[in-house]
Amino acid sequence: MKKITIICLFALITANGFSQTFNSKRLDSLFTLLEKNNKYMGSIAISENGKTIYTKSIGFDDAAASKKSDINTKYRIGSISKIFTASLIFKAVEENKINLNQTIEKYFPTIKNAKTITISNLLNHRSGIHDFTNDDSYFDWNTQYQSRDKMIERIASGEIAFEPDSKGEYSNSNYVLLTYILEHVYKNQYAEILNQKIIKPLKLKNTYFGGKINTNNKESYSYSYSGEWKKSTETDISIPQGAGGIVSTPVDLNYFIESLFAGKIISAEHLNLMKTIKDKFGMGMFEFPYLDKKVYGHTGGIDRFKSVSAYLPQEKLAVAFCSNGKDYDNNNVLLCALSSYFNNPFTMPNFNIVQVPAQTLNLYSGTYSSLQIPFKINISQKDNTLIAQADGQSSFPLESTSVNIFKFDTAGIVLEFNSEKNEMNLKQGGKEYLFKKE
């Protein structure tokens, strides 16, 4: 989905070692602060050795009806669905339905390079197939039902991004096509394959392939905030398929990823393939650093739903959270959860806003570039608010916490200006980047 990222959000802070005492009060304080300032709605669950050690929910399933969320609230999990779909593909391999090195031309003869693109290339985003969610027209039709043939037509009509297996680049199209391959080889609908191969064996109570949102079934709407929580539009699930169409809860997501790493779904050999990172991508999985540890999992975003599923194999620690409305960076929620577990420092957010005079804001306006990262950032002013826009990305408003420090909580960005030196320091994900005004 189109979203503001600026830079990678998962450069996690360092850890000092394991703590036997989980700091639940820290997470309670964060969620109380977020709820009080209308910065977040959602649920979190943390599990160690298969046992849930923390849960918390804030906000509403249905804000208009004042239906409060709880730990059984179900959320659209977006691209976390890809871990499920990749697992199903490996199950199909283990059942000799397909093999990773076979090409896809017999399934999709109209797809460019289908004779050289393999199932393996689809799994780790090395196909070069155009991502349909990047189309300028995407939001003109994303709320409408799309047939299998229409989706293949849309995917096939896009320009090839690169030659197969020459590099990695994220594309939702890959996992929509993997969904259709599963349906072909099992001669069944994706929802039923998911149910038979994963949900029933693991006894996941609140996980399934989604449909029209039904709050009477403890499903939640998604929201944006502008003075009040406003309900978002709803992507038709016929579009994302196994790339982003699953509904679940943090508790179920933790149990699923624990089961995956415990060998209850696919073989250790195939799990290792999922974990093997090439050009930033595994096969249905990402890897995030945490000091000397490796954190595996995936993020998800669809409409205003944002989710994270993370697992630390050494500690057998699973963290999952799903939001249906946020103006605060999910990376910081994960950092707070991990710092609470490992007994590391964590700085609580400051939501106090300072009014800065227009003449001072004018001093910060201009185009900034950095020797550390390749894109430029334009800073402008509108209605006494600073607006930032990086090359090729959407603009976003900045809030001032002091006369020269501004933030965008949704992406965890902090900008600190020095007008005398014509400099701007960008902080995100525990890293800093110096920009100079041109």
mmCIF file of C-alpha atoms in Angstrom, residues 22-393:
data_model
loop_
_atom_site.group_PDB
_atom_site.id
_atom_site.type_symbol
_atom_site.label_atom_id
_atom_site.label_comp_id
_atom_site.label_asym_id
_atom_site.label_seq_id
_atom_site.Cartn_x
_atom_site.Cartn_y
_atom_site.Cartn_z
ATOM 1 C CA PHE A 22 8.786 -8.091 32.424
ATOM 2 C CA ASN A 23 8.003 -4.395 32.853
ATOM 3 C CA SER A 24 4.267 -4.448 32.181
ATOM 4 C CA LYS A 25 3.776 -1.027 33.796
ATOM 5 C CA ARG A 26 5.861 0.599 31.052
ATOM 6 C CA LEU A 27 3.611 -0.746 28.310
ATOM 7 C CA ASP A 28 0.525 0.145 30.339
ATOM 8 C CA SER A 29 1.842 3.713 30.610
ATOM 9 C CA LEU A 30 2.506 3.943 26.878
ATOM 10 C CA PHE A 31 -0.958 2.737 25.907
ATOM 11 C CA THR A 32 -2.618 5.006 28.475
ATOM 12 C CA LEU A 33 -0.722 7.955 26.997
ATOM 13 C CA LEU A 34 -1.606 6.951 23.437
ATOM 14 C CA GLU A 35 -5.282 6.512 24.265
ATOM 15 C CA LYS A 36 -5.482 9.797 26.184
ATOM 16 C CA ASN A 37 -4.060 11.709 23.196
ATOM 17 C CA ASN A 38 -6.061 9.857 20.517
ATOM 18 C CA LYS A 39 -2.852 8.510 19.001
ATOM 19 C CA TYR A 40 -3.696 4.818 18.788
ATOM 20 C CA MET A 41 -6.442 2.204 18.750
ATOM 21 C CA GLY A 42 -5.577 -1.483 18.800
ATOM 22 C CA SER A 43 -4.416 -4.561 20.699
ATOM 23 C CA ILE A 44 -1.089 -6.141 21.670
ATOM 24 C CA ALA A 45 -0.125 -9.604 22.947
ATOM 25 C CA ILE A 46 3.280 -10.839 24.106
ATOM 26 C CA SER A 47 4.052 -14.526 24.548
ATOM 27 C CA GLU A 48 7.071 -16.371 25.963
ATOM 28 C CA ASN A 49 7.533 -20.141 25.580
ATOM 29 C CA GLY A 50 3.977 -20.417 24.308
ATOM 30 C CA LYS A 51 2.447 -18.626 27.294
ATOM 31 C CA THR A 52 0.847 -15.186 26.984
ATOM 32 C CA ILE A 53 2.540 -12.819 29.454
ATOM 33 C CA TYR A 54 0.910 -9.528 28.443
ATOM 34 C CA THR A 55 -2.160 -8.234 26.628
ATOM 35 C CA LYS A 56 -3.640 -4.775 26.235
ATOM 36 C CA SER A 57 -6.378 -3.218 24.100
ATOM 37 C CA ILE A 58 -7.407 0.406 23.617
ATOM 38 C CA GLY A 59 -9.894 2.167 21.374
ATOM 39 C CA PHE A 60 -13.001 1.002 19.569
ATOM 40 C CA ASP A 61 -14.077 -1.705 17.150
ATOM 41 C CA ASP A 62 -16.791 0.725 16.057
ATOM 42 C CA ALA A 63 -16.213 4.292 17.218
ATOM 43 C CA ALA A 64 -19.651 5.567 16.157
ATOM 44 C CA ALA A 65 -21.364 2.862 18.221
ATOM 45 C CA SER A 66 -18.823 3.199 21.094
ATOM 46 C CA LYS A 67 -17.976 -0.517 20.860
ATOM 47 C CA LYS A 68 -14.809 -0.867 22.899
ATOM 48 C CA SER A 69 -12.028 -3.149 21.663
ATOM 49 C CA ASP A 70 -10.683 -6.036 23.713
ATOM 50 C CA ILE A 71 -8.114 -8.789 23.211
ATOM 51 C CA ASN A 72 -10.630 -10.809 21.141
ATOM 52 C CA THR A 73 -11.159 -7.972 18.652
ATOM 53 C CA LYS A 74 -10.276 -9.157 15.143
ATOM 54 C CA TYR A 75 -8.271 -6.970 12.764
ATOM 55 C CA ARG A 76 -7.343 -7.140 9.120
ATOM 56 C CA ILE A 77 -3.632 -8.012 9.320
ATOM 57 C CA GLY A 78 -2.589 -6.948 5.806
ATOM 58 C CA SER A 79 0.742 -8.334 4.627
ATOM 59 C CA ILE A 80 1.300 -10.526 7.687
ATOM 60 C CA SER A 81 -0.970 -12.754 5.576
ATOM 61 C CA LYS A 82 2.105 -13.440 3.447
ATOM 62 C CA ILE A 83 3.632 -15.610 6.204
ATOM 63 C CA PHE A 84 0.503 -17.779 6.087
ATOM 64 C CA THR A 85 0.532 -17.949 2.287
ATOM 65 C CA ALA A 86 4.241 -18.807 2.148
ATOM 66 C CA SER A 87 3.627 -21.563 4.708
ATOM 67 C CA LEU A 88 0.842 -22.960 2.516
ATOM 68 C CA ILE A 89 3.137 -22.930 -0.517
ATOM 69 C CA PHE A 90 5.757 -24.932 1.408
ATOM 70 C CA LYS A 91 3.071 -27.378 2.508
ATOM 71 C CA ALA A 92 2.146 -27.804 -1.162
ATOM 72 C CA VAL A 93 5.829 -28.481 -1.909
ATOM 73 C CA GLU A 94 5.950 -31.081 0.863
ATOM 74 C CA GLU A 95 2.831 -32.719 -0.598
ATOM 75 C CA ASN A 96 4.501 -32.802 -4.052
ATOM 76 C CA LYS A 97 1.873 -30.501 -5.545
ATOM 77 C CA ILE A 98 4.493 -28.024 -6.796
ATOM 78 C CA ASN A 99 8.222 -27.372 -6.590
ATOM 79 C CA LEU A 100 10.026 -24.122 -5.922
ATOM 80 C CA ASN A 101 11.999 -24.116 -9.163
ATOM 81 C CA GLN A 102 9.087 -24.597 -11.538
ATOM 82 C CA THR A 103 8.173 -21.622 -13.685
ATOM 83 C CA ILE A 104 4.705 -20.078 -13.709
ATOM 84 C CA GLU A 105 3.823 -19.965 -17.417
ATOM 85 C CA LYS A 106 1.284 -22.791 -17.185
ATOM 86 C CA TYR A 107 -0.657 -20.833 -14.567
ATOM 87 C CA PHE A 108 -0.224 -17.329 -15.973
ATOM 88 C CA PRO A 109 0.732 -17.377 -19.677
ATOM 89 C CA THR A 110 -0.060 -13.649 -20.058
ATOM 90 C CA ILE A 111 2.414 -12.550 -17.362
ATOM 91 C CA LYS A 112 5.597 -11.108 -18.827
ATOM 92 C CA ASN A 113 8.659 -13.354 -18.239
ATOM 93 C CA ALA A 114 6.382 -16.163 -16.986
ATOM 94 C CA LYS A 115 8.678 -18.720 -18.662
ATOM 95 C CA THR A 116 11.577 -17.673 -16.448
ATOM 96 C CA ILE A 117 9.842 -16.567 -13.220
ATOM 97 C CA THR A 118 9.766 -19.371 -10.639
ATOM 98 C CA ILE A 119 7.569 -19.960 -7.596
ATOM 99 C CA SER A 120 10.698 -19.285 -5.554
ATOM 100 C CA ASN A 121 10.986 -15.856 -7.220
ATOM 101 C CA LEU A 122 7.422 -15.046 -6.206
ATOM 102 C CA LEU A 123 8.073 -16.061 -2.592
ATOM 103 C CA ASN A 124 11.079 -13.798 -2.040
ATOM 104 C CA HIS A 125 9.997 -10.896 -4.265
ATOM 105 C CA ARG A 126 12.556 -11.551 -7.010
ATOM 106 C CA SER A 127 10.093 -11.902 -9.891
ATOM 107 C CA GLY A 128 10.212 -8.349 -11.236
ATOM 108 C CA ILE A 129 6.416 -8.397 -11.523
ATOM 109 C CA HIS A 130 4.804 -4.966 -11.216
ATOM 110 C CA ASP A 131 3.048 -4.237 -7.896
ATOM 111 C CA PHE A 132 -0.532 -3.272 -8.760
ATOM 112 C CA THR A 133 -0.957 -1.356 -5.466
ATOM 113 C CA ASN A 134 1.457 1.254 -6.852
ATOM 114 C CA ASP A 135 -0.831 2.062 -9.787
ATOM 115 C CA ASP A 136 -2.069 5.652 -9.811
ATOM 116 C CA SER A 137 -5.598 4.331 -10.367
ATOM 117 C CA TYR A 138 -5.482 1.789 -7.510
ATOM 118 C CA PHE A 139 -7.634 3.798 -5.124
ATOM 119 C CA ASP A 140 -10.244 4.262 -7.862
ATOM 120 C CA TRP A 141 -11.155 0.555 -7.721
ATOM 121 C CA ASN A 142 -9.758 -0.956 -4.521
ATOM 122 C CA THR A 143 -13.147 -0.982 -2.758
ATOM 123 C CA GLN A 144 -14.811 -2.927 -5.592
ATOM 124 C CA TYR A 145 -14.898 -6.680 -6.184
ATOM 125 C CA GLN A 146 -12.277 -7.867 -8.660
ATOM 126 C CA SER A 147 -12.434 -11.280 -10.308
ATOM 127 C CA ARG A 148 -9.420 -13.580 -10.609
ATOM 128 C CA ASP A 149 -9.226 -12.897 -14.360
ATOM 129 C CA LYS A 150 -9.420 -9.139 -13.813
ATOM 130 C CA MET A 151 -6.653 -9.211 -11.207
ATOM 131 C CA ILE A 152 -4.392 -11.243 -13.493
ATOM 132 C CA GLU A 153 -5.142 -8.775 -16.283
ATOM 133 C CA ARG A 154 -4.199 -5.841 -14.029
ATOM 134 C CA ILE A 155 -0.978 -7.537 -12.920
ATOM 135 C CA ALA A 156 -0.037 -8.596 -16.441
ATOM 136 C CA SER A 157 -0.604 -5.100 -17.842
ATOM 137 C CA GLY A 158 2.097 -3.569 -15.634
ATOM 138 C CA GLU A 159 5.647 -2.991 -16.829
ATOM 139 C CA ILE A 160 8.309 -5.428 -15.638
ATOM 140 C CA ALA A 161 10.311 -3.797 -12.823
ATOM 141 C CA PHE A 162 13.485 -5.873 -13.474
ATOM 142 C CA GLU A 163 14.612 -9.191 -14.917
ATOM 143 C CA PRO A 164 13.666 -12.227 -12.799
ATOM 144 C CA ASP A 165 16.071 -13.061 -9.957
ATOM 145 C CA SER A 166 18.336 -10.079 -10.708
ATOM 146 C CA LYS A 167 17.292 -8.250 -7.497
ATOM 147 C CA GLY A 168 14.592 -8.064 -4.858
ATOM 148 C CA GLU A 169 11.712 -5.597 -4.784
ATOM 149 C CA TYR A 170 8.520 -5.922 -2.750
ATOM 150 C CA SER A 171 5.403 -6.618 -4.794
ATOM 151 C CA ASN A 172 1.950 -7.613 -3.556
ATOM 152 C CA SER A 173 1.301 -9.090 -7.000
ATOM 153 C CA ASN A 174 3.650 -11.985 -6.175
ATOM 154 C CA TYR A 175 1.460 -13.218 -3.342
ATOM 155 C CA VAL A 176 -1.821 -12.709 -5.187
ATOM 156 C CA LEU A 177 -0.404 -15.023 -7.866
ATOM 157 C CA LEU A 178 0.750 -17.511 -5.206
ATOM 158 C CA THR A 179 -2.838 -17.532 -3.914
ATOM 159 C CA TYR A 180 -4.118 -18.494 -7.348
ATOM 160 C CA ILE A 181 -1.484 -21.231 -7.663
ATOM 161 C CA LEU A 182 -2.629 -22.721 -4.357
ATOM 162 C CA GLU A 183 -6.252 -22.652 -5.511
ATOM 163 C CA HIS A 184 -5.250 -24.356 -8.765
ATOM 164 C CA VAL A 185 -3.247 -27.206 -7.255
ATOM 165 C CA TYR A 186 -5.681 -27.884 -4.398
ATOM 166 C CA LYS A 187 -8.793 -27.255 -6.527
ATOM 167 C CA ASN A 188 -10.271 -25.280 -3.657
ATOM 168 C CA GLN A 189 -10.734 -21.695 -2.481
ATOM 169 C CA TYR A 190 -7.874 -20.042 -0.572
ATOM 170 C CA ALA A 191 -10.088 -19.553 2.490
ATOM 171 C CA GLU A 192 -10.753 -23.282 2.739
ATOM 172 C CA ILE A 193 -7.120 -24.246 2.064
ATOM 173 C CA LEU A 194 -6.066 -21.904 4.865
ATOM 174 C CA ASN A 195 -8.711 -23.408 7.118
ATOM 175 C CA GLN A 196 -7.779 -27.041 6.417
ATOM 176 C CA LYS A 197 -3.985 -26.698 6.441
ATOM 177 C CA ILE A 198 -3.358 -24.144 9.221
ATOM 178 C CA ILE A 199 -6.376 -22.853 11.147
ATOM 179 C CA LYS A 200 -8.025 -26.163 12.115
ATOM 180 C CA PRO A 201 -4.789 -28.056 12.921
ATOM 181 C CA LEU A 202 -3.573 -25.200 15.144
ATOM 182 C CA LYS A 203 -7.050 -24.508 16.547
ATOM 183 C CA LEU A 204 -6.777 -20.793 15.842
ATOM 184 C CA LYS A 205 -10.052 -19.418 17.183
ATOM 185 C CA ASN A 206 -10.022 -15.947 15.662
ATOM 186 C CA THR A 207 -8.202 -16.295 12.344
ATOM 187 C CA TYR A 208 -9.736 -16.650 8.887
ATOM 188 C CA PHE A 209 -9.760 -15.218 5.387
ATOM 189 C CA GLY A 210 -11.742 -11.991 5.597
ATOM 190 C CA GLY A 211 -14.758 -10.514 3.875
ATOM 191 C CA LYS A 212 -16.963 -7.493 4.419
ATOM 192 C CA ILE A 213 -16.204 -6.157 7.911
ATOM 193 C CA ASN A 214 -18.810 -7.243 10.472
ATOM 194 C CA THR A 215 -18.478 -5.612 13.896
ATOM 195 C CA ASN A 216 -21.152 -7.965 15.270
ATOM 196 C CA ASN A 217 -18.510 -10.687 14.822
ATOM 197 C CA LYS A 218 -15.973 -8.719 16.904
ATOM 198 C CA GLU A 219 -14.299 -7.391 13.754
ATOM 199 C CA SER A 220 -13.116 -3.782 13.739
ATOM 200 C CA TYR A 221 -13.364 -0.928 11.306
ATOM 201 C CA SER A 222 -10.230 1.099 10.604
ATOM 202 C CA TYR A 223 -9.891 4.828 11.243
ATOM 203 C CA SER A 224 -7.869 7.972 10.695
ATOM 204 C CA TYR A 225 -7.829 10.818 13.211
ATOM 205 C CA SER A 226 -8.483 14.485 12.470
ATOM 206 C CA GLY A 227 -10.181 15.933 15.525
ATOM 207 C CA GLU A 228 -12.153 12.694 15.828
ATOM 208 C CA TRP A 229 -11.809 9.096 14.643
ATOM 209 C CA LYS A 230 -13.135 8.887 11.081
ATOM 210 C CA LYS A 231 -13.908 5.523 9.506
ATOM 211 C CA SER A 232 -11.739 4.557 6.544
ATOM 212 C CA THR A 233 -12.823 3.030 3.279
ATOM 213 C CA GLU A 234 -12.696 -0.760 3.068
ATOM 214 C CA THR A 235 -10.571 -2.612 0.514
ATOM 215 C CA ASP A 236 -12.476 -5.471 -1.091
ATOM 216 C CA ILE A 237 -10.739 -8.680 0.005
ATOM 217 C CA SER A 238 -11.029 -10.120 -3.509
ATOM 218 C CA ILE A 239 -8.061 -7.860 -4.305
ATOM 219 C CA PRO A 240 -5.283 -8.670 -1.775
ATOM 220 C CA GLN A 241 -6.117 -12.376 -1.476
ATOM 221 C CA GLY A 242 -3.284 -14.211 0.310
ATOM 222 C CA ALA A 243 -1.126 -11.104 0.042
ATOM 223 C CA GLY A 244 -3.191 -9.257 2.638
ATOM 224 C CA GLY A 245 -6.693 -10.641 3.157
ATOM 225 C CA ILE A 246 -6.493 -12.495 6.483
ATOM 226 C CA VAL A 247 -8.240 -11.416 9.700
ATOM 227 C CA SER A 248 -6.732 -12.315 13.078
ATOM 228 C CA THR A 249 -5.850 -11.237 16.625
ATOM 229 C CA PRO A 250 -2.471 -10.661 18.307
ATOM 230 C CA VAL A 251 -2.925 -13.775 20.469
ATOM 231 C CA ASP A 252 -3.573 -15.955 17.388
ATOM 232 C CA LEU A 253 -0.673 -14.369 15.494
ATOM 233 C CA ASN A 254 1.689 -15.225 18.347
ATOM 234 C CA TYR A 255 0.500 -18.822 18.465
ATOM 235 C CA PHE A 256 0.823 -19.144 14.697
ATOM 236 C CA ILE A 257 4.416 -17.902 14.518
ATOM 237 C CA GLU A 258 5.390 -19.954 17.584
ATOM 238 C CA SER A 259 3.949 -23.034 15.890
ATOM 239 C CA LEU A 260 5.764 -22.229 12.664
ATOM 240 C CA PHE A 261 9.131 -22.053 14.439
ATOM 241 C CA ALA A 262 8.319 -25.171 16.483
ATOM 242 C CA GLY A 263 7.949 -27.239 13.301
ATOM 243 C CA LYS A 264 4.201 -27.739 13.635
ATOM 244 C CA ILE A 265 3.376 -26.375 10.163
ATOM 245 C CA ILE A 266 6.281 -27.014 7.772
ATOM 246 C CA SER A 267 9.660 -28.750 7.928
ATOM 247 C CA ALA A 268 12.757 -27.175 9.489
ATOM 248 C CA GLU A 269 14.335 -27.177 6.025
ATOM 249 C CA HIS A 270 11.536 -25.066 4.588
ATOM 250 C CA LEU A 271 11.415 -22.785 7.626
ATOM 251 C CA ASN A 272 15.115 -22.088 7.009
ATOM 252 C CA LEU A 273 14.263 -21.102 3.438
ATOM 253 C CA MET A 274 11.601 -18.714 4.734
ATOM 254 C CA LYS A 275 14.215 -17.160 7.060
ATOM 255 C CA THR A 276 16.974 -16.910 4.434
ATOM 256 C CA ILE A 277 17.304 -13.241 3.512
ATOM 257 C CA LYS A 278 18.393 -12.192 0.032
ATOM 258 C CA ASP A 279 18.331 -8.498 -0.887
ATOM 259 C CA LYS A 280 16.242 -7.717 2.235
ATOM 260 C CA PHE A 281 13.589 -10.382 1.650
ATOM 261 C CA GLY A 282 13.031 -13.898 2.909
ATOM 262 C CA MET A 283 10.320 -16.195 1.600
ATOM 263 C CA GLY A 284 7.312 -14.646 3.289
ATOM 264 C CA MET A 285 9.356 -13.227 6.133
ATOM 265 C CA PHE A 286 11.562 -10.271 7.096
ATOM 266 C CA GLU A 287 14.503 -10.187 9.497
ATOM 267 C CA PHE A 288 14.969 -7.314 11.966
ATOM 268 C CA PRO A 289 18.155 -6.775 14.021
ATOM 269 C CA TYR A 290 18.097 -6.488 17.797
ATOM 270 C CA LEU A 291 21.729 -6.268 18.986
ATOM 271 C CA ASP A 292 23.158 -9.784 18.427
ATOM 272 C CA LYS A 293 19.684 -11.263 18.047
ATOM 273 C CA LYS A 294 17.606 -11.854 14.958
ATOM 274 C CA VAL A 295 13.931 -10.988 14.993
ATOM 275 C CA TYR A 296 11.787 -12.654 12.328
ATOM 276 C CA GLY A 297 8.314 -11.721 11.189
ATOM 277 C CA HIS A 298 6.345 -9.344 8.997
ATOM 278 C CA THR A 299 4.497 -6.052 9.073
ATOM 279 C CA GLY A 300 1.053 -5.454 7.629
ATOM 280 C CA GLY A 301 -0.980 -2.522 6.375
ATOM 281 C CA ILE A 302 -4.343 -2.373 4.642
ATOM 282 C CA ASP A 303 -6.614 0.680 4.680
ATOM 283 C CA ARG A 304 -5.908 2.162 8.142
ATOM 284 C CA PHE A 305 -5.076 -1.195 9.736
ATOM 285 C CA LYS A 306 -1.401 -1.586 10.686
ATOM 286 C CA SER A 307 0.035 -4.736 12.263
ATOM 287 C CA VAL A 308 3.317 -6.317 13.355
ATOM 288 C CA SER A 309 4.204 -9.951 14.052
ATOM 289 C CA ALA A 310 7.697 -10.560 15.470
ATOM 290 C CA TYR A 311 9.502 -13.594 16.893
ATOM 291 C CA LEU A 312 12.844 -14.027 18.684
ATOM 292 C CA PRO A 313 13.779 -17.729 18.410
ATOM 293 C CA GLN A 314 16.412 -17.735 21.148
ATOM 294 C CA GLU A 315 14.005 -16.440 23.799
ATOM 295 C CA LYS A 316 10.947 -18.064 22.177
ATOM 296 C CA LEU A 317 9.432 -14.603 22.467
ATOM 297 C CA ALA A 318 6.512 -13.573 20.254
ATOM 298 C CA VAL A 319 5.154 -10.031 19.992
ATOM 299 C CA ALA A 320 2.138 -9.117 17.885
ATOM 300 C CA PHE A 321 0.023 -6.020 17.752
ATOM 301 C CA CYS A 322 -2.734 -4.814 15.473
ATOM 302 C CA SER A 323 -4.004 -1.254 15.204
ATOM 303 C CA ASN A 324 -7.163 -0.026 13.522
ATOM 304 C CA GLY A 325 -6.246 3.634 13.937
ATOM 305 C CA LYS A 326 -2.931 5.283 14.707
ATOM 306 C CA ASP A 327 -0.942 8.483 14.656
ATOM 307 C CA TYR A 328 2.091 6.907 16.330
ATOM 308 C CA ASP A 329 4.885 4.810 14.869
ATOM 309 C CA ASN A 330 4.416 1.041 15.261
ATOM 310 C CA ASN A 331 8.184 0.682 15.443
ATOM 311 C CA ASN A 332 8.116 2.571 18.745
ATOM 312 C CA VAL A 333 5.409 0.249 20.070
ATOM 313 C CA LEU A 334 7.670 -2.703 19.246
ATOM 314 C CA LEU A 335 10.651 -0.960 20.850
ATOM 315 C CA CYS A 336 8.642 -0.357 23.998
ATOM 316 C CA ALA A 337 7.583 -4.014 24.115
ATOM 317 C CA LEU A 338 11.139 -5.303 23.635
ATOM 318 C CA SER A 339 12.632 -2.794 26.071
ATOM 319 C CA SER A 340 10.057 -3.888 28.638
ATOM 320 C CA TYR A 341 11.173 -7.491 28.175
ATOM 321 C CA PHE A 342 14.942 -6.905 28.044
ATOM 322 C CA ASN A 343 14.942 -4.163 30.708
ATOM 323 C CA ASN A 344 16.298 -1.439 28.414
ATOM 324 C CA PRO A 345 15.597 2.310 28.516
ATOM 325 C CA PHE A 346 12.640 3.667 26.579
ATOM 326 C CA THR A 347 11.642 7.325 26.207
ATOM 327 C CA MET A 348 7.923 7.952 26.434
ATOM 328 C CA PRO A 349 6.501 10.164 23.658
ATOM 329 C CA ASN A 350 5.797 13.831 24.249
ATOM 330 C CA PHE A 351 2.492 14.975 22.788
ATOM 331 C CA ASN A 352 2.681 18.574 24.046
ATOM 332 C CA ILE A 353 2.543 20.929 21.065
ATOM 333 C CA VAL A 354 4.311 24.317 21.024
ATOM 334 C CA GLN A 355 3.071 27.187 18.847
ATOM 335 C CA VAL A 356 5.909 28.555 16.684
ATOM 336 C CA PRO A 357 5.605 32.011 15.018
ATOM 337 C CA ALA A 358 5.215 32.070 11.243
ATOM 338 C CA GLN A 359 8.407 34.127 10.789
ATOM 339 C CA THR A 360 10.366 31.392 12.572
ATOM 340 C CA LEU A 361 8.761 28.668 10.439
ATOM 341 C CA ASN A 362 9.831 30.586 7.335
ATOM 342 C CA LEU A 363 13.467 30.226 8.404
ATOM 343 C CA TYR A 364 13.146 26.438 8.097
ATOM 344 C CA SER A 365 11.488 26.348 4.659
ATOM 345 C CA GLY A 366 13.534 25.092 1.728
ATOM 346 C CA THR A 367 14.950 21.984 0.094
ATOM 347 C CA TYR A 368 17.364 19.847 2.102
ATOM 348 C CA SER A 369 19.772 17.137 0.921
ATOM 349 C CA SER A 370 22.073 14.723 2.747
ATOM 350 C CA LEU A 371 25.305 12.898 1.978
ATOM 351 C CA GLN A 372 24.022 9.931 3.994
ATOM 352 C CA ILE A 373 20.847 9.078 2.055
ATOM 353 C CA PRO A 374 19.983 9.756 -1.593
ATOM 354 C CA PHE A 375 16.666 11.626 -1.456
ATOM 355 C CA LYS A 376 15.869 15.278 -0.796
ATOM 356 C CA ILE A 377 13.255 16.675 1.574
ATOM 357 C CA ASN A 378 11.274 19.829 0.875
ATOM 358 C CA ILE A 379 10.064 21.839 3.869
ATOM 359 C CA SER A 380 7.266 24.360 3.357
ATOM 360 C CA GLN A 381 4.698 26.220 5.464
ATOM 361 C CA LYS A 382 0.927 26.214 5.232
ATOM 362 C CA ASP A 383 -1.462 27.774 7.767
ATOM 363 C CA ASN A 384 1.316 28.078 10.373
ATOM 364 C CA THR A 385 2.159 24.397 9.991
ATOM 365 C CA LEU A 386 5.403 22.995 8.590
ATOM 366 C CA ILE A 387 4.917 20.476 5.776
ATOM 367 C CA ALA A 388 7.591 17.941 4.816
ATOM 368 C CA GLN A 389 7.788 16.003 1.567
ATOM 369 C CA ALA A 390 10.532 13.586 0.532
ATOM 370 C CA ASP A 391 11.243 12.837 -3.140
ATOM 371 C CA GLY A 392 8.572 10.549 -4.567
ATOM 372 C CA GLN A 393 6.524 10.416 -1.361
#
